[in-house]
Short mmCIF file of C-alpha atoms in Angstrom, two decimals:
data_model
loop_
_atom_site.label_atom_id
_atom_site.label_comp_id
_atom_site.label_asym_id
_atom_site.label_seq_id
_atom_site.Cartn_x
_atom_site.Cartn_y
_atom_site.Cartn_z
CA MET I 84 74.24 36.27 14.43
CA PRO I 85 71.55 34.20 12.67
CA HIS I 86 69.99 33.72 16.15
CA VAL I 87 69.88 37.48 16.75
CA HIS I 88 68.44 38.01 13.28
CA LYS I 89 65.76 35.38 13.88
CA MET I 90 64.89 36.88 17.26
CA LEU I 91 64.56 40.34 15.74
CA LYS I 92 62.23 38.87 13.11
CA TRP I 93 60.06 37.34 15.83
CA LEU I 94 60.03 40.59 17.78
CA GLU I 95 58.98 42.45 14.65
CA LEU I 96 56.21 39.93 14.03
CA ALA I 97 55.02 40.17 17.65
CA GLY I 98 55.05 43.98 17.44
CA MET I 99 53.02 43.94 14.23
CA MET I 100 50.54 41.49 15.75
CA MET I 101 50.08 43.84 18.69
CA VAL I 102 49.46 46.72 16.28
CA ALA I 103 46.98 44.58 14.34
CA LEU I 104 45.16 43.70 17.59
CA ILE I 105 44.91 47.38 18.51
CA PHE I 106 43.37 48.17 15.12
CA VAL I 107 40.82 45.39 15.07
CA PHE I 108 39.80 45.34 18.74
CA PRO I 109 36.58 47.43 18.56
CA PHE I 110 35.48 45.62 15.42
CA VAL I 111 36.10 42.17 16.88
CA TRP I 112 34.41 43.21 20.12
CA MET I 113 31.36 44.45 18.21
CA PHE I 114 31.23 41.26 16.13
CA LEU I 115 31.51 38.88 19.11
CA THR I 116 29.10 40.90 21.29
CA SER I 117 26.50 40.67 18.52
CA PHE I 118 26.24 36.91 19.07
CA LYS I 119 26.38 36.72 22.89
CA SER I 120 23.60 36.61 25.45
CA LEU I 121 23.14 39.70 27.62
CA GLN I 122 24.47 37.71 30.60
CA GLU I 123 27.71 37.00 28.74
CA VAL I 124 28.06 40.65 27.68
CA ILE I 125 27.92 42.05 31.23
CA GLN I 126 29.74 39.27 33.09
CA PHE I 127 33.08 39.85 34.80
CA PRO I 128 35.78 38.89 34.06
CA PRO I 129 34.81 39.48 30.42
CA GLN I 130 34.29 36.42 28.28
CA TRP I 131 35.61 36.73 24.74
CA LEU I 132 33.77 34.02 22.83
CA PRO I 133 30.02 33.39 23.13
CA GLU I 134 29.05 30.07 24.73
CA THR I 135 26.43 29.62 22.02
CA TRP I 136 26.44 31.78 18.91
CA LEU I 137 23.06 33.58 19.00
CA TRP I 138 22.52 34.40 15.33
CA GLU I 139 18.95 35.37 16.15
CA ASN I 140 20.27 38.60 17.79
CA VAL I 141 20.73 40.02 14.28
CA VAL I 142 17.18 39.02 13.32
CA LYS I 143 15.86 40.50 16.61
CA ALA I 144 17.65 43.79 15.88
CA TRP I 145 16.29 43.88 12.32
CA ASP I 146 12.73 43.05 13.43
CA SER I 147 12.61 45.55 16.28
CA GLY I 148 11.77 48.48 14.00
CA PRO I 149 11.16 49.41 10.37
CA PHE I 150 14.78 48.58 9.51
CA LEU I 151 14.09 48.15 5.82
CA THR I 152 12.94 51.79 5.73
CA TYR I 153 15.99 52.92 7.74
CA PHE I 154 18.25 50.90 5.44
CA SER I 155 16.79 52.26 2.20
CA ASN I 156 16.85 55.81 3.61
CA SER I 157 20.53 55.40 4.47
CA VAL I 158 21.31 54.11 0.98
CA LEU I 159 19.33 56.91 -0.66
CA VAL I 160 20.88 59.66 1.48
CA ALA I 161 24.49 58.45 1.23
CA LEU I 162 24.26 57.81 -2.54
CA SER I 163 22.47 61.10 -3.32
CA ILE I 164 25.07 63.05 -1.35
CA LEU I 165 27.85 61.22 -3.17
CA ILE I 166 26.42 61.96 -6.63
CA LEU I 167 25.75 65.62 -5.81
CA GLN I 168 29.22 66.05 -4.31
CA PHE I 169 30.80 64.66 -7.49
CA LEU I 170 28.65 66.86 -9.73
CA THR I 171 29.48 70.02 -7.79
CA GLY I 172 33.01 69.11 -6.69
CA VAL I 173 34.59 68.03 -9.99
CA PRO I 174 33.93 71.31 -11.88
CA ALA I 175 34.89 73.39 -8.83
CA ALA I 176 38.15 71.49 -8.33
CA TYR I 177 38.92 71.74 -12.05
CA ALA I 178 38.34 75.50 -12.04
CA PHE I 179 40.50 76.00 -8.94
CA ALA I 180 43.27 73.80 -10.33
CA ARG I 181 43.49 74.99 -13.95
CA TYR I 182 42.02 78.49 -14.30
CA ARG I 183 43.44 81.82 -13.24
CA PHE I 184 40.58 84.17 -12.38
CA LYS I 185 40.02 87.12 -10.08
CA GLY I 186 39.20 86.05 -6.54
CA ARG I 187 40.28 82.43 -7.13
CA ASN I 188 42.38 82.21 -3.97
CA TRP I 189 39.75 84.01 -1.94
CA LEU I 190 36.99 81.63 -3.10
CA PHE I 191 39.17 78.59 -2.54
CA GLY I 192 39.99 79.90 0.94
CA LEU I 193 36.25 80.27 1.57
CA SER I 194 35.61 76.63 0.71
CA LEU I 195 38.53 75.56 2.93
CA ILE I 196 37.07 77.54 5.82
CA ALA I 197 33.92 75.43 5.45
CA LEU I 198 36.12 72.32 5.71
CA MET I 199 36.93 73.23 9.29
CA ILE I 200 33.48 74.06 10.63
CA PRO I 201 32.18 71.18 12.78
CA PRO I 202 28.48 70.50 12.01
CA GLN I 203 27.59 70.95 15.69
CA ILE I 204 28.46 74.64 15.32
CA THR I 205 26.25 75.38 12.31
CA PHE I 206 23.35 73.02 12.86
CA LEU I 207 21.14 75.57 14.60
CA PRO I 208 21.15 78.23 11.81
CA VAL I 209 20.94 75.48 9.16
CA PHE I 210 17.99 73.96 11.00
CA LEU I 211 16.19 77.34 10.98
CA GLU I 212 17.08 77.85 7.32
CA LEU I 213 15.71 74.43 6.36
CA SER I 214 12.59 74.82 8.46
CA GLN I 215 11.86 78.10 6.61
CA TRP I 216 12.11 76.09 3.39
CA LYS I 217 9.80 73.44 5.00
CA LEU I 218 12.39 70.70 4.54
CA ILE I 219 12.70 69.46 8.14
CA ASN I 220 11.61 65.82 8.43
CA THR I 221 12.33 65.17 4.78
CA LEU I 222 15.32 63.37 3.28
CA TRP I 223 16.27 66.69 1.63
CA ALA I 224 17.26 68.01 5.06
CA LEU I 225 19.84 65.22 5.23
CA ILE I 226 21.04 65.55 1.62
CA LEU I 227 21.06 69.26 0.72
CA PRO I 228 23.46 70.59 3.41
CA TYR I 229 26.10 68.11 2.24
CA SER I 230 25.62 68.47 -1.51
CA ALA I 231 29.02 70.14 -1.85
CA SER I 232 32.09 68.91 -0.04
CA ALA I 233 35.01 71.21 0.73
CA PHE I 234 37.19 68.15 1.46
CA GLY I 235 36.31 66.68 -1.95
CA ILE I 236 37.09 69.94 -3.77
CA PHE I 237 40.39 70.17 -1.92
CA LEU I 238 41.40 66.55 -2.64
CA LEU I 239 40.37 66.68 -6.33
CA ARG I 240 42.09 70.02 -6.87
CA GLN I 241 45.34 68.46 -5.64
CA ALA I 242 44.88 65.55 -8.08
CA PHE I 243 43.99 67.78 -11.04
CA MET I 244 46.99 70.00 -10.38
CA GLN I 245 49.27 67.00 -10.94
CA VAL I 246 48.07 66.38 -14.50
CA PRO I 247 50.78 67.85 -16.80
CA GLU I 248 49.74 71.00 -18.66
CA GLU I 249 51.04 69.45 -21.93
CA ILE I 250 48.32 66.77 -21.86
CA VAL I 251 45.60 69.42 -21.40
CA GLU I 252 47.10 71.55 -24.17
CA ALA I 253 47.20 68.53 -26.51
CA ALA I 254 43.50 67.89 -25.85
CA ARG I 255 42.70 71.55 -26.55
CA LEU I 256 44.59 71.33 -29.86
CA ASP I 257 42.39 68.33 -30.71
CA GLN I 258 39.36 70.65 -30.32
CA ALA I 259 38.21 69.11 -27.03
CA SER I 260 35.91 71.42 -25.07
CA GLU I 261 36.63 72.26 -21.41
CA TRP I 262 33.83 69.94 -20.29
CA GLN I 263 35.28 67.10 -22.39
CA ILE I 264 38.75 67.72 -20.97
CA MET I 265 37.34 67.68 -17.47
CA TRP I 266 35.13 64.58 -17.71
CA ASN I 267 37.05 62.52 -20.30
CA LEU I 268 40.63 63.36 -19.36
CA MET I 269 40.95 64.70 -15.84
CA VAL I 270 38.35 62.53 -14.11
CA PRO I 271 39.71 59.16 -15.39
CA MET I 272 43.25 60.25 -14.44
CA ALA I 273 42.11 61.06 -10.92
CA ARG I 274 40.22 57.79 -10.47
CA PRO I 275 42.00 56.62 -7.28
CA VAL I 276 41.27 59.98 -5.64
CA LEU I 277 37.63 59.86 -6.76
CA VAL I 278 37.22 56.35 -5.38
CA THR I 279 38.85 57.30 -2.10
CA PHE I 280 36.82 60.46 -1.70
CA GLY I 281 33.66 58.54 -2.62
CA LEU I 282 34.44 55.96 0.03
CA PHE I 283 35.16 58.58 2.69
CA SER I 284 31.98 60.47 1.87
CA PHE I 285 29.82 57.36 1.78
CA ILE I 286 31.19 56.02 5.08
CA TYR I 287 30.84 59.39 6.83
CA HIS I 288 27.21 59.88 5.79
CA TRP I 289 26.30 56.23 6.26
CA ASN I 290 27.55 56.34 9.86
CA ASP I 291 26.43 59.89 10.61
CA TYR I 292 24.34 60.06 13.75
CA PHE I 293 24.26 63.71 14.72
CA TRP I 294 22.74 65.31 11.59
CA PRO I 295 19.81 62.87 11.06
CA LEU I 296 19.13 63.04 14.81
CA VAL I 297 18.59 66.80 14.81
CA MET I 298 16.89 67.06 11.40
CA THR I 299 14.29 64.27 11.67
CA ASN I 300 11.84 62.95 14.24
CA GLN I 301 9.66 60.67 12.10
CA GLU I 302 10.39 57.01 11.46
CA LEU I 303 9.69 57.35 7.75
CA VAL I 304 12.75 59.54 7.18
CA ARG I 305 15.13 58.11 9.77
CA THR I 306 18.42 56.45 8.85
CA LEU I 307 20.10 53.31 10.22
CA PRO I 308 22.27 54.93 12.95
CA ILE I 309 19.18 56.58 14.44
CA GLY I 310 17.26 53.31 14.21
CA ILE I 311 20.03 51.59 16.14
CA ALA I 312 20.11 54.32 18.79
CA MET I 313 16.32 53.95 19.18
CA LEU I 314 16.92 50.23 19.64
CA LYS I 315 19.00 51.04 22.69
CA GLN I 316 16.20 53.13 24.16
CA SER I 317 13.39 50.71 23.33
CA GLU I 318 15.09 47.80 25.09
CA GLY I 319 14.70 49.44 28.53
CA GLY I 320 18.08 48.66 30.05
CA VAL I 321 20.86 48.67 27.51
CA ALA I 322 20.76 45.36 25.61
CA TRP I 323 24.27 45.64 24.25
CA HIS I 324 24.08 42.36 22.34
CA ILE I 325 21.09 43.62 20.29
CA VAL I 326 22.58 47.11 19.90
CA MET I 327 25.84 45.62 18.61
CA ALA I 328 23.91 43.29 16.27
CA GLY I 329 22.29 46.46 14.93
CA ASN I 330 25.72 48.05 14.54
CA LEU I 331 26.87 44.94 12.68
CA ILE I 332 24.01 45.49 10.20
CA LEU I 333 25.20 49.09 9.91
CA VAL I 334 28.86 48.21 9.31
CA LEU I 335 28.51 45.17 7.00
CA PRO I 336 27.55 47.04 3.78
CA ILE I 337 30.44 49.49 4.10
CA LEU I 338 32.80 46.67 4.97
CA LEU I 339 31.81 45.04 1.68
CA ILE I 340 32.38 48.25 -0.30
CA PHE I 341 35.63 48.73 1.56
CA PHE I 342 36.84 45.25 0.53
CA LEU I 343 36.13 46.09 -3.11
CA ALA I 344 37.71 49.54 -3.10
CA GLN I 345 40.50 49.41 -0.53
CA ARG I 346 43.33 48.88 -3.05
CA GLN I 347 42.60 52.30 -4.53
CA ILE I 348 42.87 54.12 -1.22
CA ILE I 349 46.64 54.28 -0.71
CA ARG I 350 47.20 54.88 -4.43
CA ALA I 351 44.92 57.90 -4.13
CA PHE I 352 46.97 59.51 -1.40
CA VAL I 353 50.25 58.80 -3.20
CA TYR I 354 48.76 60.14 -6.41
CA SER I 355 47.19 63.29 -5.03
CA GLY I 356 50.28 64.08 -2.96
CA VAL I 357 48.25 65.95 -0.35
CA LYS I 358 50.54 68.72 0.90
CA MET C 121 32.41 75.96 -13.01
CA ALA C 122 33.15 76.56 -9.36
CA LEU C 123 29.98 78.56 -8.77
CA PRO C 124 27.51 75.75 -7.88
CA ALA C 125 29.85 74.36 -5.24
CA ILE C 126 30.77 77.79 -3.90
CA PHE C 127 27.09 78.73 -3.77
CA ILE C 128 26.24 75.62 -1.73
CA VAL C 129 29.23 76.05 0.56
CA GLY C 130 28.28 79.71 0.98
CA VAL C 131 24.57 79.15 1.67
CA LEU C 132 24.84 76.05 3.83
CA PHE C 133 28.17 76.48 5.64
CA VAL C 134 29.48 80.02 5.60
CA TYR C 135 26.16 81.89 5.90
CA PRO C 136 24.97 79.73 8.85
CA PHE C 137 28.35 80.26 10.46
CA PHE C 138 27.92 84.03 10.20
CA LEU C 139 24.39 83.68 11.62
CA SER C 140 25.91 81.74 14.48
CA LEU C 141 28.49 84.50 14.94
CA MET C 142 25.77 87.16 14.98
CA ASN C 143 23.63 85.22 17.45
CA SER C 144 26.62 84.89 19.75
CA PHE C 145 26.58 88.72 20.06
CA LYS C 146 22.81 89.12 20.25
CA VAL C 147 21.53 89.99 23.75
CA LYS C 148 18.11 91.05 25.07
CA ASP C 149 18.48 94.76 24.32
CA GLY C 150 20.72 94.73 21.26
CA TRP C 151 24.30 93.57 20.86
CA GLY C 152 27.03 92.82 23.35
CA TRP C 153 29.76 90.53 24.64
CA ASP C 154 27.56 89.02 27.39
CA HIS C 155 27.53 85.49 25.99
CA TYR C 156 31.30 85.52 25.59
CA LYS C 157 31.69 86.81 29.16
CA THR C 158 29.46 83.95 30.39
CA VAL C 159 31.41 81.42 28.36
CA PHE C 160 34.79 82.66 29.57
CA GLU C 161 33.57 82.76 33.18
CA LEU C 162 32.17 79.23 33.03
CA TYR C 163 34.27 77.48 30.44
CA THR C 164 37.81 78.91 30.18
CA GLY C 165 39.09 75.78 31.90
CA ASP C 166 37.06 73.57 29.57
CA LEU C 167 38.32 75.35 26.45
CA LEU C 168 41.92 74.92 27.60
CA TYR C 169 41.13 71.29 28.45
CA THR C 170 39.73 70.76 24.92
CA VAL C 171 42.90 72.16 23.37
CA TRP C 172 45.04 70.06 25.72
CA ILE C 173 43.15 66.83 24.92
CA SER C 174 43.31 67.54 21.18
CA VAL C 175 47.03 68.37 21.25
CA ALA C 176 47.89 65.33 23.39
CA SER C 177 45.85 62.97 21.17
CA LEU C 178 47.41 64.50 18.07
CA ALA C 179 50.95 64.16 19.45
CA ILE C 180 50.45 60.48 20.30
CA LEU C 181 48.81 59.90 16.94
CA LEU C 182 51.62 61.56 14.99
CA VAL C 183 54.34 59.60 16.80
CA PHE C 184 52.56 56.29 16.10
CA GLY C 185 51.56 57.36 12.60
CA ILE C 186 55.08 58.39 11.59
CA LEU C 187 56.70 55.26 13.04
CA LEU C 188 54.14 52.91 11.51
CA GLY C 189 53.91 54.79 8.21
CA GLY C 190 57.70 54.73 7.95
CA TYR C 191 57.79 51.01 8.72
CA LEU C 192 55.22 50.27 6.03
CA ARG C 193 57.18 52.39 3.54
CA PHE C 194 60.22 50.18 4.14
CA ARG C 195 58.42 46.86 4.43
CA HIS C 196 55.23 46.32 2.52
CA ASN C 197 52.77 44.37 4.68
CA GLY C 198 49.40 43.84 2.99
CA TRP C 199 47.69 42.59 6.15
CA ILE C 200 48.68 45.51 8.33
CA GLU C 201 47.80 47.92 5.54
CA PHE C 202 44.36 46.36 5.35
CA LEU C 203 43.82 46.24 9.10
CA PHE C 204 44.83 49.81 9.78
CA LYS C 205 41.98 51.06 7.59
CA ILE C 206 39.38 49.34 9.79
CA PRO C 207 38.89 52.33 12.17
CA LEU C 208 37.73 54.34 9.14
CA PHE C 209 34.44 52.49 8.95
CA ILE C 210 33.73 51.86 12.61
CA PRO C 211 31.07 54.29 13.91
CA PHE C 212 32.14 56.55 16.80
CA VAL C 213 29.48 54.98 19.01
CA VAL C 214 31.01 51.52 18.60
CA VAL C 215 34.50 52.89 19.31
CA GLY C 216 33.19 54.52 22.48
CA HIS C 217 31.52 51.35 23.76
CA ALA C 218 34.44 49.11 22.84
CA MET C 219 36.91 51.41 24.59
CA ARG C 220 34.70 51.43 27.69
CA VAL C 221 34.80 47.63 27.78
CA LEU C 222 38.57 47.58 27.17
CA LEU C 223 39.64 50.37 29.52
CA ALA C 224 37.09 50.34 32.39
CA PRO C 225 38.29 49.40 35.92
CA ASN C 226 36.82 45.91 35.47
CA GLY C 227 37.44 45.87 31.74
CA THR C 228 39.28 43.52 29.43
CA LEU C 229 42.67 45.24 29.74
CA ASN C 230 42.72 45.13 33.55
CA ALA C 231 41.39 41.55 33.58
CA SER C 232 44.23 40.51 31.25
CA LEU C 233 46.85 42.40 33.30
CA ALA C 234 45.48 40.83 36.50
CA ALA C 235 45.71 37.36 34.93
CA LEU C 236 49.40 38.10 34.25
CA GLY C 237 49.83 39.29 37.85
CA VAL C 238 50.72 42.86 36.82
CA ILE C 239 47.89 44.58 38.75
CA ASP C 240 45.67 43.84 41.70
CA LEU C 241 41.98 43.73 40.83
CA GLN C 242 40.99 44.80 44.36
CA ASN C 243 42.19 48.27 43.44
CA PRO C 244 42.16 48.42 39.63
CA PRO C 245 43.36 51.50 37.72
CA SER C 246 40.85 53.01 35.27
CA ILE C 247 41.76 54.60 31.97
CA ALA C 248 38.17 54.90 30.78
CA PHE C 249 36.15 57.75 32.33
CA SER C 250 39.26 59.93 32.41
CA SER C 251 41.24 62.18 30.10
CA ALA C 252 43.48 59.22 29.22
CA GLY C 253 40.44 57.30 27.94
CA ILE C 254 39.35 60.17 25.69
CA ILE C 255 42.91 60.63 24.40
CA THR C 256 43.29 56.89 23.67
CA ALA C 257 39.97 56.68 21.81
CA LEU C 258 40.50 59.87 19.79
CA ALA C 259 44.02 58.80 18.81
CA TRP C 260 42.78 55.32 17.80
CA LYS C 261 39.85 56.59 15.76
CA ASN C 262 41.95 59.11 13.81
CA LEU C 263 45.04 56.96 13.33
CA SER C 264 43.77 55.48 10.05
CA LEU C 265 43.32 58.84 8.36
CA ALA C 266 46.70 60.06 9.61
CA LEU C 267 48.37 56.86 8.37
CA LEU C 268 46.75 57.16 4.96
CA LEU C 269 47.97 60.72 4.55
CA LEU C 270 51.44 59.94 5.90
CA MET C 271 51.91 56.76 3.87
CA GLY C 272 50.84 58.62 0.75
CA ALA C 273 53.49 61.21 1.47
CA PHE C 274 56.21 58.67 2.36
CA ARG C 275 55.51 56.64 -0.78
CA SER C 276 55.82 59.76 -2.94
CA ILE C 277 59.45 60.17 -1.80
CA ASP C 278 61.93 59.15 -4.46
CA GLN C 279 63.54 55.82 -3.56
CA ASN C 280 66.95 57.24 -4.58
CA PHE C 281 66.99 59.54 -1.53
CA ILE C 282 66.35 56.61 0.78
CA ASP C 283 68.94 54.43 -0.96
CA ALA C 284 71.51 57.22 -0.76
CA ALA C 285 70.94 57.59 3.00
CA ARG C 286 71.14 53.82 3.44
CA ASN C 287 74.39 53.65 1.45
CA ILE C 288 76.10 56.04 3.83
CA GLY C 289 75.06 53.86 6.77
CA ALA C 290 71.89 55.54 8.08
CA ASN C 291 69.59 53.17 9.97
CA TYR C 292 65.79 53.01 9.76
CA LEU C 293 65.04 55.63 12.41
CA ARG C 294 67.68 58.03 11.07
CA ILE C 295 66.32 57.77 7.50
CA LEU C 296 62.80 58.23 8.82
CA PHE C 297 63.46 61.31 10.92
CA THR C 298 66.20 63.04 8.92
CA VAL C 299 65.10 62.25 5.35
CA MET C 300 61.46 61.17 5.15
CA VAL C 301 59.83 63.36 7.81
CA PRO C 302 61.40 66.63 6.54
CA MET C 303 60.43 65.71 2.97
CA ALA C 304 56.85 64.96 4.04
CA LYS C 305 56.58 68.08 6.21
CA GLY C 306 53.67 69.47 4.15
CA SER C 307 51.58 66.31 4.40
CA ILE C 308 52.28 65.98 8.11
CA ALA C 309 51.06 69.59 8.57
CA VAL C 310 47.86 68.88 6.59
CA SER C 311 47.18 65.71 8.58
CA ALA C 312 47.77 67.57 11.84
CA VAL C 313 45.42 70.44 10.91
CA LEU C 314 42.61 68.19 9.62
CA ILE C 315 42.77 65.86 12.60
CA PHE C 316 43.18 68.63 15.19
CA THR C 317 40.06 70.41 13.92
CA SER C 318 38.06 67.19 13.93
CA MET C 319 39.22 66.45 17.51
CA MET C 320 38.27 69.95 18.63
CA GLY C 321 34.73 69.23 17.40
CA SER C 322 34.47 65.69 18.78
CA PHE C 323 31.33 64.88 20.75
CA SER C 324 30.41 61.18 20.95
CA ILE C 325 33.70 59.93 22.41
CA PRO C 326 34.03 62.61 25.14
CA MET C 327 30.37 61.97 26.06
CA MET C 328 30.95 58.24 26.43
CA LEU C 329 34.44 58.15 27.93
CA GLY C 330 34.63 61.38 29.90
CA THR C 331 33.66 61.94 33.51
CA THR C 332 30.55 63.79 34.66
CA GLU C 333 32.67 65.82 37.07
CA GLY C 334 35.58 68.10 36.29
CA SER C 335 36.53 69.49 32.91
CA GLN C 336 34.49 68.71 29.79
CA MET C 337 35.29 69.10 26.12
CA ALA C 338 33.83 72.15 24.33
CA MET C 339 31.23 70.30 22.24
CA VAL C 340 29.83 68.63 25.38
CA ASP C 341 29.45 72.10 26.95
CA LEU C 342 27.77 73.33 23.76
CA TYR C 343 25.36 70.39 23.90
CA TYR C 344 24.49 71.10 27.56
CA GLN C 345 23.92 74.79 26.83
CA ILE C 346 21.42 73.89 24.08
CA VAL C 347 19.64 70.91 25.62
CA TYR C 348 19.58 71.72 29.35
CA GLN C 349 20.05 75.51 29.57
CA ASN C 350 18.35 76.51 26.28
CA ASN C 351 21.01 79.23 26.09
CA TYR C 352 21.57 79.41 22.35
CA GLY C 353 23.64 82.59 22.60
CA ALA C 354 26.21 80.94 24.88
CA ALA C 355 26.15 77.78 22.73
CA ASN C 356 26.90 79.88 19.66
CA ALA C 357 29.72 81.65 21.51
CA ILE C 358 31.29 78.28 22.46
CA GLY C 359 31.00 77.19 18.82
CA VAL C 360 32.61 80.38 17.52
CA ILE C 361 35.50 80.19 20.02
CA SER C 362 36.15 76.51 19.15
CA TYR C 363 36.11 77.40 15.50
CA LEU C 364 38.55 80.28 15.98
CA ILE C 365 40.95 77.98 17.85
CA SER C 366 40.76 75.45 14.96
CA MET C 367 41.22 78.27 12.46
CA GLY C 368 44.27 79.54 14.33
CA ALA C 369 45.85 76.13 13.89
CA ALA C 370 44.97 76.12 10.20
CA MET C 371 46.06 79.65 9.31
CA TYR C 372 49.60 78.72 8.38
CA TYR C 373 48.41 75.94 6.12
CA LEU C 374 45.64 78.05 4.52
CA ARG C 375 48.17 80.76 3.67
CA THR C 376 50.50 78.32 1.94
CA VAL C 377 47.69 76.61 0.00
CA THR C 378 46.03 79.79 -1.26
CA LYS C 379 49.42 81.26 -2.27
CA ARG C 380 49.99 78.42 -4.79
#
């Protein structure tokens, strides 16, 4: 029996290692490719580890365009969207969670409908709308359309609904205004959900390729994913090692944020009880 | 309080969608169904293919997600919990390229299987550049989000229910499928709707892992209509149809949420 038990343990461990490998494969591949020569990238059978670690690939990727501009644009766009989404999403979620008013369900339904519209479907009318406002080729074209998030409203509403009514009533008895209740009571109680939503939003807009591609065509307002795609085109044939070094630059900042915030993520989904 | 957000959602999501809807009916001399007729003539197969790919990816994803989420509910494993979140921050483009390297006829998977003597490299099977490649990549990319939602739901279940089932002799799989899954039905439905709609609108992965011949996914057709045909009416019609299919899947959930 102890033998069987031990074998089962090993099987479990092997199974989990397989699962882990499946999860990390694209990341590991991207990381290793970033430091290979082009010859090593395209050779068959594939070679996992680089013969010599070519750290200069990262420098080459960075130097092949105005990457500092792309980087700061990405930071500015992703952070501005995040702040605007919090400022518009928190009051909306609070109203949907705690107030009874005429048309509440209808308006909430409307925002959920928006949750399910892929950007590819609406980009053409939005593009025309923004060009009428003369915002194409500005960072506003990347920020404004995402300044409210239906997913954020939905997630925060779920979290706010879980706060017991007695706590809110107690705050009202203490003369707290609705804004104070919302910002000083509800928001701190929903912290894991806020962190998780913030992370999701930041990652999505940091990695977004489609929207900046269709809304900008000048280097001054381009973001990192577009810069990396241009890298692919400017190298003639596809220089995967340089492209992946560019992608490494793209992924590293969010990996760092992810390390700092990842403990909050599961708590958020347990807390908000999305259902 | 809700007005600023509703205003933005209205002006930048709902209004453009209605414009898109109107443009899908606009023809040279007024209004008509011409674009829809064109789309159904050319792309009925592709629309069904898109639904099929999305459903198949979702089914695989849910099976893996439920089994793994259940396992992690029973046995806390910090490393696996950390690793499974990695797909969340990998850009779609990287996933596409990595899957091409892994699943191509001369890719890493076949090279490893050949080294083990399982396949012959003279005639290697290819998962990439086929429906299986798209399904694998879509399932992989969305597994993290599904797991997060499912684990959240499984961890919200009162331990007493699980202990009670265990005390009467239920094993892991029985507890998972007869206690935990029914109790997390709502969260599983949300995950399914969110992921299905995102798969219906997927573009980068089908572009990179699909074939140039045969059926294409709807967003690839939409892209071709805009870029190569300059037929915005047909592109809008494809968009509207895709959206209605996603909405159909979400109707049940929307009804239950707005009723609360």
